[in-house]
């Protein structure tokens, strides 16, 4: 997915405290170092920048986690196939009779079976039957066992490859998770550098900005013109108003942006892929002039942030760390595209 940086957001965006402890922890230089103390506005801008920088790796993490789940499912299915085929091989060995007995007695494979497995099975069996060294029943069993052994070898190689890829994705997910958490931890430290009074003023500024732009995370119910699945998706989304944004989350107590859109449409019986980019690729594109409630809105670009159109020039979305699911004017962020599930 892309790593585009989005433009500076409008001033309405508020900064939340992320559950900061009541006591302020000073991270600023001591007076003896004579370093300038950042102003509250500077802290606000730095924190906002860190939150923005966390968005791209958040979506990357979501994509990696989806790949990880897919690889795990494939590996599990492969191991189930191996177990079933091993049972079939064991049953075939029992049918071979004396050859199988010799194998278990000697602790190795009977020379004739070894020749069969390592050479041309058809050629071996033809000659063995001509010489009376094996019965038709044994020949059929040997052919079947050779085929299953080959399948076992292929399946084991495939599972080994899947497991290696799975470990690589796990490592990549851990790195991306560390990147996101590092940025969020830095933002928390910056906010902790403010006094209690400064943080209170910042909260007041947030509320003022939201009131000025029409943003609201107050509980409400959808009562617009949508019907059918679109209405079901919006009913679900409205029920999440006020719940916190949390990176990598798909609910039920918190959401990231694509987690909210996916969960909302899933409540309507429509399965969407996990990330912003995947949802953009999967949906049927609609023009801004043709927007209908329930359509998915993409702001900035195709990879970074999305929400759902609710009608009357407004959208619902999970904004970013420190904020709650809210309704905002559609044009409070640069409109990029829209799609209809």
mmCIF file of C-alpha atoms in Angstrom:
data_model
loop_
_atom_site.group_PDB
_atom_site.id
_atom_site.type_symbol
_atom_site.label_atom_id
_atom_site.label_comp_id
_atom_site.label_asym_id
_atom_site.label_seq_id
_atom_site.Cartn_x
_atom_site.Cartn_y
_atom_site.Cartn_z
ATOM 1 C CA UNK A 1 0.000 0.000 0.000
ATOM 2 C CA UNK A 2 1.014 3.569 -0.385
ATOM 3 C CA UNK A 3 2.824 5.708 2.128
ATOM 4 C CA UNK A 4 1.485 9.067 0.981
ATOM 5 C CA UNK A 5 1.613 11.855 3.507
ATOM 6 C CA UNK A 6 -1.633 13.692 3.733
ATOM 7 C CA UNK A 7 -1.838 17.507 3.788
ATOM 8 C CA UNK A 8 -2.051 19.420 7.037
ATOM 9 C CA UNK A 9 -5.550 18.825 8.455
ATOM 10 C CA UNK A 10 -7.933 21.698 9.137
ATOM 11 C CA UNK A 11 -7.623 23.480 12.460
ATOM 12 C CA UNK A 12 -10.847 21.865 13.695
ATOM 13 C CA UNK A 13 -9.028 18.640 14.482
ATOM 14 C CA UNK A 14 -8.847 18.216 18.177
ATOM 15 C CA UNK A 15 -6.155 16.648 20.321
ATOM 16 C CA UNK A 16 -7.258 14.197 22.960
ATOM 17 C CA UNK A 17 -5.231 13.176 25.955
ATOM 18 C CA UNK A 18 -5.117 9.421 25.186
ATOM 19 C CA UNK A 19 -5.792 8.580 28.780
ATOM 20 C CA UNK A 20 -2.851 10.607 30.066
ATOM 21 C CA UNK A 21 -2.154 10.347 33.749
ATOM 22 C CA UNK A 22 -3.444 13.188 35.856
ATOM 23 C CA UNK A 23 0.005 14.409 36.808
ATOM 24 C CA UNK A 24 2.030 16.068 34.094
ATOM 25 C CA UNK A 25 5.382 14.477 33.329
ATOM 26 C CA UNK A 26 7.865 17.055 32.177
ATOM 27 C CA UNK A 27 9.977 15.986 29.211
ATOM 28 C CA UNK A 28 11.335 19.468 28.584
ATOM 29 C CA UNK A 29 14.958 20.504 29.118
ATOM 30 C CA UNK A 30 15.872 21.955 32.470
ATOM 31 C CA UNK A 31 16.361 25.680 32.793
ATOM 32 C CA UNK A 32 20.107 25.184 33.122
ATOM 33 C CA UNK A 33 20.156 23.832 29.565
ATOM 34 C CA UNK A 34 18.632 27.066 28.334
ATOM 35 C CA UNK A 35 16.567 25.241 25.685
ATOM 36 C CA UNK A 36 13.403 27.050 24.567
ATOM 37 C CA UNK A 37 10.205 25.572 25.946
ATOM 38 C CA UNK A 38 7.800 24.624 23.148
ATOM 39 C CA UNK A 39 4.555 26.512 23.159
ATOM 40 C CA UNK A 40 1.226 24.762 23.510
ATOM 41 C CA UNK A 41 0.547 25.400 19.834
ATOM 42 C CA UNK A 42 3.882 23.816 18.880
ATOM 43 C CA UNK A 43 3.113 20.746 20.984
ATOM 44 C CA UNK A 44 -0.313 20.558 19.360
ATOM 45 C CA UNK A 45 1.198 20.613 15.865
ATOM 46 C CA UNK A 46 3.855 18.016 16.731
ATOM 47 C CA UNK A 47 1.266 15.676 18.229
ATOM 48 C CA UNK A 48 -1.010 16.089 15.208
ATOM 49 C CA UNK A 49 1.916 15.287 12.900
ATOM 50 C CA UNK A 50 2.718 12.124 14.851
ATOM 51 C CA UNK A 51 -0.901 10.986 14.638
ATOM 52 C CA UNK A 52 -0.880 11.580 10.891
ATOM 53 C CA UNK A 53 2.381 9.658 10.484
ATOM 54 C CA UNK A 54 0.854 6.709 12.359
ATOM 55 C CA UNK A 55 -2.007 6.342 9.866
ATOM 56 C CA UNK A 56 -0.049 4.893 6.934
ATOM 57 C CA UNK A 57 1.690 2.172 9.005
ATOM 58 C CA UNK A 58 -1.666 1.414 10.656
ATOM 59 C CA UNK A 59 -3.180 0.493 7.289
ATOM 60 C CA UNK A 60 0.018 -1.382 6.390
ATOM 61 C CA UNK A 61 -0.273 -3.339 9.634
ATOM 62 C CA UNK A 62 -3.889 -4.213 8.821
ATOM 63 C CA UNK A 63 -2.851 -5.543 5.403
ATOM 64 C CA UNK A 64 -0.001 -7.593 6.887
ATOM 65 C CA UNK A 65 -2.317 -9.067 9.506
ATOM 66 C CA UNK A 66 -4.770 -10.123 6.794
ATOM 67 C CA UNK A 67 -1.952 -11.842 4.893
ATOM 68 C CA UNK A 68 -0.837 -13.492 8.119
ATOM 69 C CA UNK A 69 -4.334 -14.899 8.728
ATOM 70 C CA UNK A 70 -4.497 -16.175 5.150
ATOM 71 C CA UNK A 71 -1.121 -17.937 5.431
ATOM 72 C CA UNK A 72 -2.116 -19.463 8.762
ATOM 73 C CA UNK A 73 -5.324 -20.863 7.249
ATOM 74 C CA UNK A 74 -3.390 -22.286 4.286
ATOM 75 C CA UNK A 75 -0.792 -23.862 6.570
ATOM 76 C CA UNK A 76 -3.497 -25.381 8.773
ATOM 77 C CA UNK A 77 -5.305 -26.844 5.758
ATOM 78 C CA UNK A 78 -2.006 -28.203 4.408
ATOM 79 C CA UNK A 79 -1.213 -29.888 7.710
ATOM 80 C CA UNK A 80 -4.685 -31.442 7.755
ATOM 81 C CA UNK A 81 -4.089 -32.825 4.244
ATOM 82 C CA UNK A 82 -0.727 -34.241 5.317
ATOM 83 C CA UNK A 83 -2.313 -35.974 8.298
ATOM 84 C CA UNK A 84 -5.044 -37.524 6.117
ATOM 85 C CA UNK A 85 -2.583 -38.705 3.466
ATOM 86 C CA UNK A 86 -0.262 -40.142 6.083
ATOM 87 C CA UNK A 87 -3.178 -42.228 7.358
ATOM 88 C CA UNK A 88 -3.866 -43.409 3.793
ATOM 89 C CA UNK A 89 -0.203 -44.355 3.351
ATOM 90 C CA UNK A 90 -0.295 -46.279 6.619
ATOM 91 C CA UNK A 91 -3.385 -48.182 5.458
ATOM 92 C CA UNK A 92 -1.721 -49.008 2.143
ATOM 93 C CA UNK A 93 1.361 -50.289 3.925
ATOM 94 C CA UNK A 94 -0.816 -52.647 5.910
ATOM 95 C CA UNK A 95 -2.342 -53.988 2.690
ATOM 96 C CA UNK A 96 1.035 -54.739 1.127
ATOM 97 C CA UNK A 97 1.446 -57.604 3.560
ATOM 98 C CA UNK A 98 4.892 -59.272 3.574
ATOM 99 C CA UNK A 99 6.614 -56.201 2.162
ATOM 100 C CA UNK A 100 5.243 -54.035 4.960
ATOM 101 C CA UNK A 101 6.125 -56.699 7.535
ATOM 102 C CA UNK A 102 9.700 -56.753 6.261
ATOM 103 C CA UNK A 103 9.855 -52.976 6.426
ATOM 104 C CA UNK A 104 8.808 -52.828 10.060
ATOM 105 C CA UNK A 105 10.936 -55.843 11.053
ATOM 106 C CA UNK A 106 14.131 -54.456 9.560
ATOM 107 C CA UNK A 107 13.498 -50.869 10.563
ATOM 108 C CA UNK A 108 13.918 -49.823 6.945
ATOM 109 C CA UNK A 109 12.269 -50.278 3.600
ATOM 110 C CA UNK A 110 12.383 -53.637 1.884
ATOM 111 C CA UNK A 111 14.944 -53.493 -0.968
ATOM 112 C CA UNK A 112 12.271 -54.213 -3.550
ATOM 113 C CA UNK A 113 10.063 -51.424 -2.151
ATOM 114 C CA UNK A 114 13.065 -49.094 -2.015
ATOM 115 C CA UNK A 115 13.758 -49.872 -5.667
ATOM 116 C CA UNK A 116 10.130 -49.212 -6.465
ATOM 117 C CA UNK A 117 10.057 -45.874 -4.659
ATOM 118 C CA UNK A 118 13.351 -44.617 -6.072
ATOM 119 C CA UNK A 119 12.981 -45.851 -9.657
ATOM 120 C CA UNK A 120 10.320 -45.983 -12.318
ATOM 121 C CA UNK A 121 7.301 -47.516 -10.531
ATOM 122 C CA UNK A 122 5.586 -48.762 -13.673
ATOM 123 C CA UNK A 123 8.732 -50.377 -15.030
ATOM 124 C CA UNK A 124 9.492 -51.962 -11.647
ATOM 125 C CA UNK A 125 6.003 -53.323 -11.184
ATOM 126 C CA UNK A 126 5.798 -54.710 -14.714
ATOM 127 C CA UNK A 127 9.054 -56.643 -14.214
ATOM 128 C CA UNK A 128 8.165 -57.705 -10.665
ATOM 129 C CA UNK A 129 4.824 -59.129 -11.789
ATOM 130 C CA UNK A 130 6.419 -60.930 -14.762
ATOM 131 C CA UNK A 131 8.885 -62.539 -12.369
ATOM 132 C CA UNK A 132 6.125 -63.421 -9.937
ATOM 133 C CA UNK A 133 7.702 -61.300 -7.222
ATOM 134 C CA UNK A 134 4.518 -59.409 -6.403
ATOM 135 C CA UNK A 135 0.808 -60.058 -6.700
ATOM 136 C CA UNK A 136 -1.698 -57.839 -8.472
ATOM 137 C CA UNK A 137 -2.990 -56.769 -5.082
ATOM 138 C CA UNK A 138 0.482 -55.792 -3.902
ATOM 139 C CA UNK A 139 1.217 -54.036 -7.197
ATOM 140 C CA UNK A 140 -1.927 -51.921 -6.887
ATOM 141 C CA UNK A 141 -1.087 -51.119 -3.277
ATOM 142 C CA UNK A 142 2.497 -50.191 -4.167
ATOM 143 C CA UNK A 143 1.341 -47.910 -6.968
ATOM 144 C CA UNK A 144 -1.140 -46.206 -4.652
ATOM 145 C CA UNK A 145 1.453 -45.855 -1.906
ATOM 146 C CA UNK A 146 4.000 -44.381 -4.312
ATOM 147 C CA UNK A 147 1.438 -41.817 -5.469
ATOM 148 C CA UNK A 148 0.511 -40.872 -1.898
ATOM 149 C CA UNK A 149 4.176 -40.632 -0.896
ATOM 150 C CA UNK A 150 4.757 -38.210 -3.754
ATOM 151 C CA UNK A 151 1.744 -36.131 -2.677
ATOM 152 C CA UNK A 152 2.986 -36.160 0.910
ATOM 153 C CA UNK A 153 6.373 -34.843 -0.164
ATOM 154 C CA UNK A 154 4.751 -32.053 -2.198
ATOM 155 C CA UNK A 155 2.361 -31.110 0.601
ATOM 156 C CA UNK A 156 5.128 -31.017 3.181
ATOM 157 C CA UNK A 157 7.189 -28.736 0.926
ATOM 158 C CA UNK A 158 4.184 -26.439 0.418
ATOM 159 C CA UNK A 159 3.445 -26.239 4.140
ATOM 160 C CA UNK A 160 7.099 -25.551 4.911
ATOM 161 C CA UNK A 161 6.989 -22.665 2.437
ATOM 162 C CA UNK A 162 3.759 -21.309 3.964
ATOM 163 C CA UNK A 163 5.184 -21.506 7.475
ATOM 164 C CA UNK A 164 8.313 -19.646 6.395
ATOM 165 C CA UNK A 165 6.194 -16.908 4.804
ATOM 166 C CA UNK A 166 4.068 -16.811 7.951
ATOM 167 C CA UNK A 167 7.109 -16.178 10.120
ATOM 168 C CA UNK A 168 8.224 -13.399 7.777
ATOM 169 C CA UNK A 169 4.826 -11.695 7.951
ATOM 170 C CA UNK A 170 4.783 -12.031 11.736
ATOM 171 C CA UNK A 171 8.141 -10.299 11.928
ATOM 172 C CA UNK A 172 7.007 -7.549 9.570
ATOM 173 C CA UNK A 173 3.786 -7.041 11.527
ATOM 174 C CA UNK A 174 5.778 -6.723 14.747
ATOM 175 C CA UNK A 175 8.023 -4.072 13.179
ATOM 176 C CA UNK A 176 5.042 -2.107 11.875
ATOM 177 C CA UNK A 177 3.285 -2.392 15.223
ATOM 178 C CA UNK A 178 6.381 -1.036 16.950
ATOM 179 C CA UNK A 179 6.455 1.867 14.493
ATOM 180 C CA UNK A 180 2.857 2.833 15.219
ATOM 181 C CA UNK A 181 3.198 2.403 18.965
ATOM 182 C CA UNK A 182 6.419 4.412 18.940
ATOM 183 C CA UNK A 183 4.700 7.391 17.319
ATOM 184 C CA UNK A 184 1.754 7.171 19.691
ATOM 185 C CA UNK A 185 4.055 6.929 22.708
ATOM 186 C CA UNK A 186 5.935 10.015 21.521
ATOM 187 C CA UNK A 187 2.632 11.866 21.173
ATOM 188 C CA UNK A 188 1.656 10.890 24.720
ATOM 189 C CA UNK A 189 4.977 12.179 26.035
ATOM 190 C CA UNK A 190 4.490 15.480 24.281
ATOM 191 C CA UNK A 191 1.021 15.849 25.727
ATOM 192 C CA UNK A 192 2.355 14.953 29.159
ATOM 193 C CA UNK A 193 4.791 17.826 28.836
ATOM 194 C CA UNK A 194 1.854 20.207 29.142
ATOM 195 C CA UNK A 195 0.487 21.344 32.460
ATOM 196 C CA UNK A 196 -2.979 20.338 33.603
ATOM 197 C CA UNK A 197 -4.172 23.848 32.788
ATOM 198 C CA UNK A 198 -2.702 23.719 29.281
ATOM 199 C CA UNK A 199 -4.339 20.376 28.573
ATOM 200 C CA UNK A 200 -7.669 21.700 29.812
ATOM 201 C CA UNK A 201 -7.335 24.670 27.453
ATOM 202 C CA UNK A 202 -6.493 22.317 24.585
ATOM 203 C CA UNK A 203 -9.644 20.323 25.295
ATOM 204 C CA UNK A 204 -11.670 23.514 25.294
ATOM 205 C CA UNK A 205 -10.109 24.511 21.957
ATOM 206 C CA UNK A 206 -11.030 21.110 20.541
ATOM 207 C CA UNK A 207 -14.668 21.511 21.501
ATOM 208 C CA UNK A 208 -14.724 25.024 20.069
ATOM 209 C CA UNK A 209 -13.208 23.873 16.779
ATOM 210 C CA UNK A 210 -15.641 20.969 16.482
ATOM 211 C CA UNK A 211 -18.601 23.225 17.171
ATOM 212 C CA UNK A 212 -17.385 25.648 14.505
ATOM 213 C CA UNK A 213 -17.063 22.948 11.839
ATOM 214 C CA UNK A 214 -20.099 20.854 12.758
ATOM 215 C CA UNK A 215 -18.191 17.789 13.944
ATOM 216 C CA UNK A 216 -19.965 15.733 16.595
ATOM 217 C CA UNK A 217 -19.413 12.444 18.395
ATOM 218 C CA UNK A 218 -22.645 12.710 20.385
ATOM 219 C CA UNK A 219 -24.849 9.606 20.331
ATOM 220 C CA UNK A 220 -27.508 9.751 17.627
ATOM 221 C CA UNK A 221 -29.622 7.491 15.415
ATOM 222 C CA UNK A 222 -29.712 7.517 11.636
ATOM 223 C CA UNK A 223 -33.003 8.889 10.320
ATOM 224 C CA UNK A 224 -32.144 9.627 6.699
ATOM 225 C CA UNK A 225 -33.562 8.300 3.430
ATOM 226 C CA UNK A 226 -31.345 5.199 3.057
ATOM 227 C CA UNK A 227 -33.059 1.816 2.889
ATOM 228 C CA UNK A 228 -32.123 -1.837 2.753
ATOM 229 C CA UNK A 229 -28.491 -2.727 3.335
ATOM 230 C CA UNK A 230 -27.285 0.875 3.254
ATOM 231 C CA UNK A 231 -29.648 1.738 6.097
ATOM 232 C CA UNK A 232 -28.520 -1.310 8.090
ATOM 233 C CA UNK A 233 -24.875 -0.249 7.628
ATOM 234 C CA UNK A 234 -25.622 3.317 8.732
ATOM 235 C CA UNK A 235 -27.703 2.164 11.698
ATOM 236 C CA UNK A 236 -24.688 0.200 12.869
ATOM 237 C CA UNK A 237 -22.262 3.063 12.252
ATOM 238 C CA UNK A 238 -24.432 5.545 14.176
ATOM 239 C CA UNK A 239 -24.554 3.130 17.113
ATOM 240 C CA UNK A 240 -20.749 3.468 17.337
ATOM 241 C CA UNK A 241 -20.755 7.263 17.717
ATOM 242 C CA UNK A 242 -18.577 8.263 20.660
ATOM 243 C CA UNK A 243 -16.574 5.020 20.690
ATOM 244 C CA UNK A 244 -12.799 5.588 20.555
ATOM 245 C CA UNK A 245 -10.559 5.229 17.549
ATOM 246 C CA UNK A 246 -7.994 2.471 18.065
ATOM 247 C CA UNK A 247 -5.506 1.510 15.422
ATOM 248 C CA UNK A 248 -5.931 -2.017 14.071
ATOM 249 C CA UNK A 249 -9.373 -2.421 15.658
ATOM 250 C CA UNK A 250 -12.576 -3.667 14.005
ATOM 251 C CA UNK A 251 -14.820 -3.375 17.073
ATOM 252 C CA UNK A 252 -16.910 -3.881 18.992
ATOM 253 C CA UNK A 253 -15.586 -1.342 21.513
ATOM 254 C CA UNK A 254 -13.255 0.655 19.259
ATOM 255 C CA UNK A 255 -12.436 1.044 15.571
ATOM 256 C CA UNK A 256 -9.931 2.359 13.094
ATOM 257 C CA UNK A 257 -11.280 3.982 9.927
ATOM 258 C CA UNK A 258 -11.512 0.929 7.649
ATOM 259 C CA UNK A 259 -12.467 -1.183 10.656
ATOM 260 C CA UNK A 260 -15.604 0.942 11.094
ATOM 261 C CA UNK A 261 -16.624 0.884 7.427
ATOM 262 C CA UNK A 262 -16.037 -2.874 7.229
ATOM 263 C CA UNK A 263 -17.944 -3.619 10.451
ATOM 264 C CA UNK A 264 -20.846 -1.383 9.401
ATOM 265 C CA UNK A 265 -21.339 -3.104 6.065
ATOM 266 C CA UNK A 266 -20.756 -6.516 7.627
ATOM 267 C CA UNK A 267 -23.714 -5.755 9.919
ATOM 268 C CA UNK A 268 -25.703 -5.304 6.702
ATOM 269 C CA UNK A 269 -24.598 -8.679 5.374
ATOM 270 C CA UNK A 270 -21.896 -7.367 3.018
ATOM 271 C CA UNK A 271 -18.320 -8.582 3.421
ATOM 272 C CA UNK A 272 -15.666 -5.960 2.654
ATOM 273 C CA UNK A 273 -11.890 -6.473 2.635
ATOM 274 C CA UNK A 274 -9.922 -5.100 5.575
ATOM 275 C CA UNK A 275 -7.900 -2.061 4.518
ATOM 276 C CA UNK A 276 -8.712 1.335 2.988
ATOM 277 C CA UNK A 277 -6.864 0.411 -0.207
ATOM 278 C CA UNK A 278 -8.580 -2.969 -0.503
ATOM 279 C CA UNK A 279 -12.003 -1.424 0.067
ATOM 280 C CA UNK A 280 -11.233 1.213 -2.558
ATOM 281 C CA UNK A 281 -10.179 -1.464 -5.061
ATOM 282 C CA UNK A 282 -13.239 -3.627 -4.352
ATOM 283 C CA UNK A 283 -16.002 -1.025 -4.516
ATOM 284 C CA UNK A 284 -17.855 0.323 -7.548
ATOM 285 C CA UNK A 285 -16.745 3.946 -7.927
ATOM 286 C CA UNK A 286 -19.374 6.673 -7.818
ATOM 287 C CA UNK A 287 -19.046 10.375 -8.560
ATOM 288 C CA UNK A 288 -19.284 12.917 -5.762
ATOM 289 C CA UNK A 289 -22.403 14.302 -7.423
ATOM 290 C CA UNK A 290 -24.039 10.841 -7.256
ATOM 291 C CA UNK A 291 -23.326 10.095 -3.595
ATOM 292 C CA UNK A 292 -25.916 8.103 -1.694
ATOM 293 C CA UNK A 293 -26.042 7.445 2.066
ATOM 294 C CA UNK A 294 -23.946 4.396 2.877
ATOM 295 C CA UNK A 295 -21.335 5.031 0.164
ATOM 296 C CA UNK A 296 -17.734 4.788 1.347
ATOM 297 C CA UNK A 297 -15.788 8.053 1.193
ATOM 298 C CA UNK A 298 -12.009 8.185 0.643
ATOM 299 C CA UNK A 299 -10.203 11.323 1.719
ATOM 300 C CA UNK A 300 -6.709 12.479 0.693
ATOM 301 C CA UNK A 301 -5.952 9.386 -1.472
ATOM 302 C CA UNK A 302 -6.934 5.769 -1.990
ATOM 303 C CA UNK A 303 -4.904 4.372 0.891
ATOM 304 C CA UNK A 304 -5.085 6.562 3.945
ATOM 305 C CA UNK A 305 -8.515 7.357 5.355
ATOM 306 C CA UNK A 306 -12.147 6.497 4.747
ATOM 307 C CA UNK A 307 -15.623 6.803 6.222
ATOM 308 C CA UNK A 308 -19.282 6.589 5.153
ATOM 309 C CA UNK A 309 -21.527 9.202 3.600
ATOM 310 C CA UNK A 310 -24.641 9.847 5.700
ATOM 311 C CA UNK A 311 -26.344 12.456 3.510
ATOM 312 C CA UNK A 312 -26.765 16.234 3.714
ATOM 313 C CA UNK A 313 -23.089 16.802 2.982
ATOM 314 C CA UNK A 314 -21.887 14.859 6.042
ATOM 315 C CA UNK A 315 -19.974 11.650 6.743
ATOM 316 C CA UNK A 316 -19.315 9.360 9.702
ATOM 317 C CA UNK A 317 -15.807 8.078 10.374
ATOM 318 C CA UNK A 318 -13.308 6.877 12.975
ATOM 319 C CA UNK A 319 -10.869 9.830 12.834
ATOM 320 C CA UNK A 320 -7.551 8.969 14.451
ATOM 321 C CA UNK A 321 -5.943 8.133 17.778
ATOM 322 C CA UNK A 322 -7.304 10.253 20.594
ATOM 323 C CA UNK A 323 -10.668 10.920 18.969
ATOM 324 C CA UNK A 324 -13.999 9.132 18.826
ATOM 325 C CA UNK A 325 -16.242 7.954 16.000
ATOM 326 C CA UNK A 326 -17.868 11.171 14.813
ATOM 327 C CA UNK A 327 -19.945 12.865 12.127
ATOM 328 C CA UNK A 328 -18.159 15.573 10.152
ATOM 329 C CA UNK A 329 -18.826 17.712 7.083
ATOM 330 C CA UNK A 330 -17.907 15.765 3.949
ATOM 331 C CA UNK A 331 -15.511 18.526 2.888
ATOM 332 C CA UNK A 332 -13.754 18.859 6.243
ATOM 333 C CA UNK A 333 -10.988 16.824 4.574
ATOM 334 C CA UNK A 334 -9.974 16.765 0.904
ATOM 335 C CA UNK A 335 -12.439 14.470 -0.927
ATOM 336 C CA UNK A 336 -10.680 11.905 -3.128
ATOM 337 C CA UNK A 337 -13.246 9.328 -4.239
ATOM 338 C CA UNK A 338 -16.298 7.296 -3.264
ATOM 339 C CA UNK A 339 -17.360 3.690 -3.783
ATOM 340 C CA UNK A 340 -20.568 1.745 -3.343
ATOM 341 C CA UNK A 341 -20.341 -1.767 -1.814
#
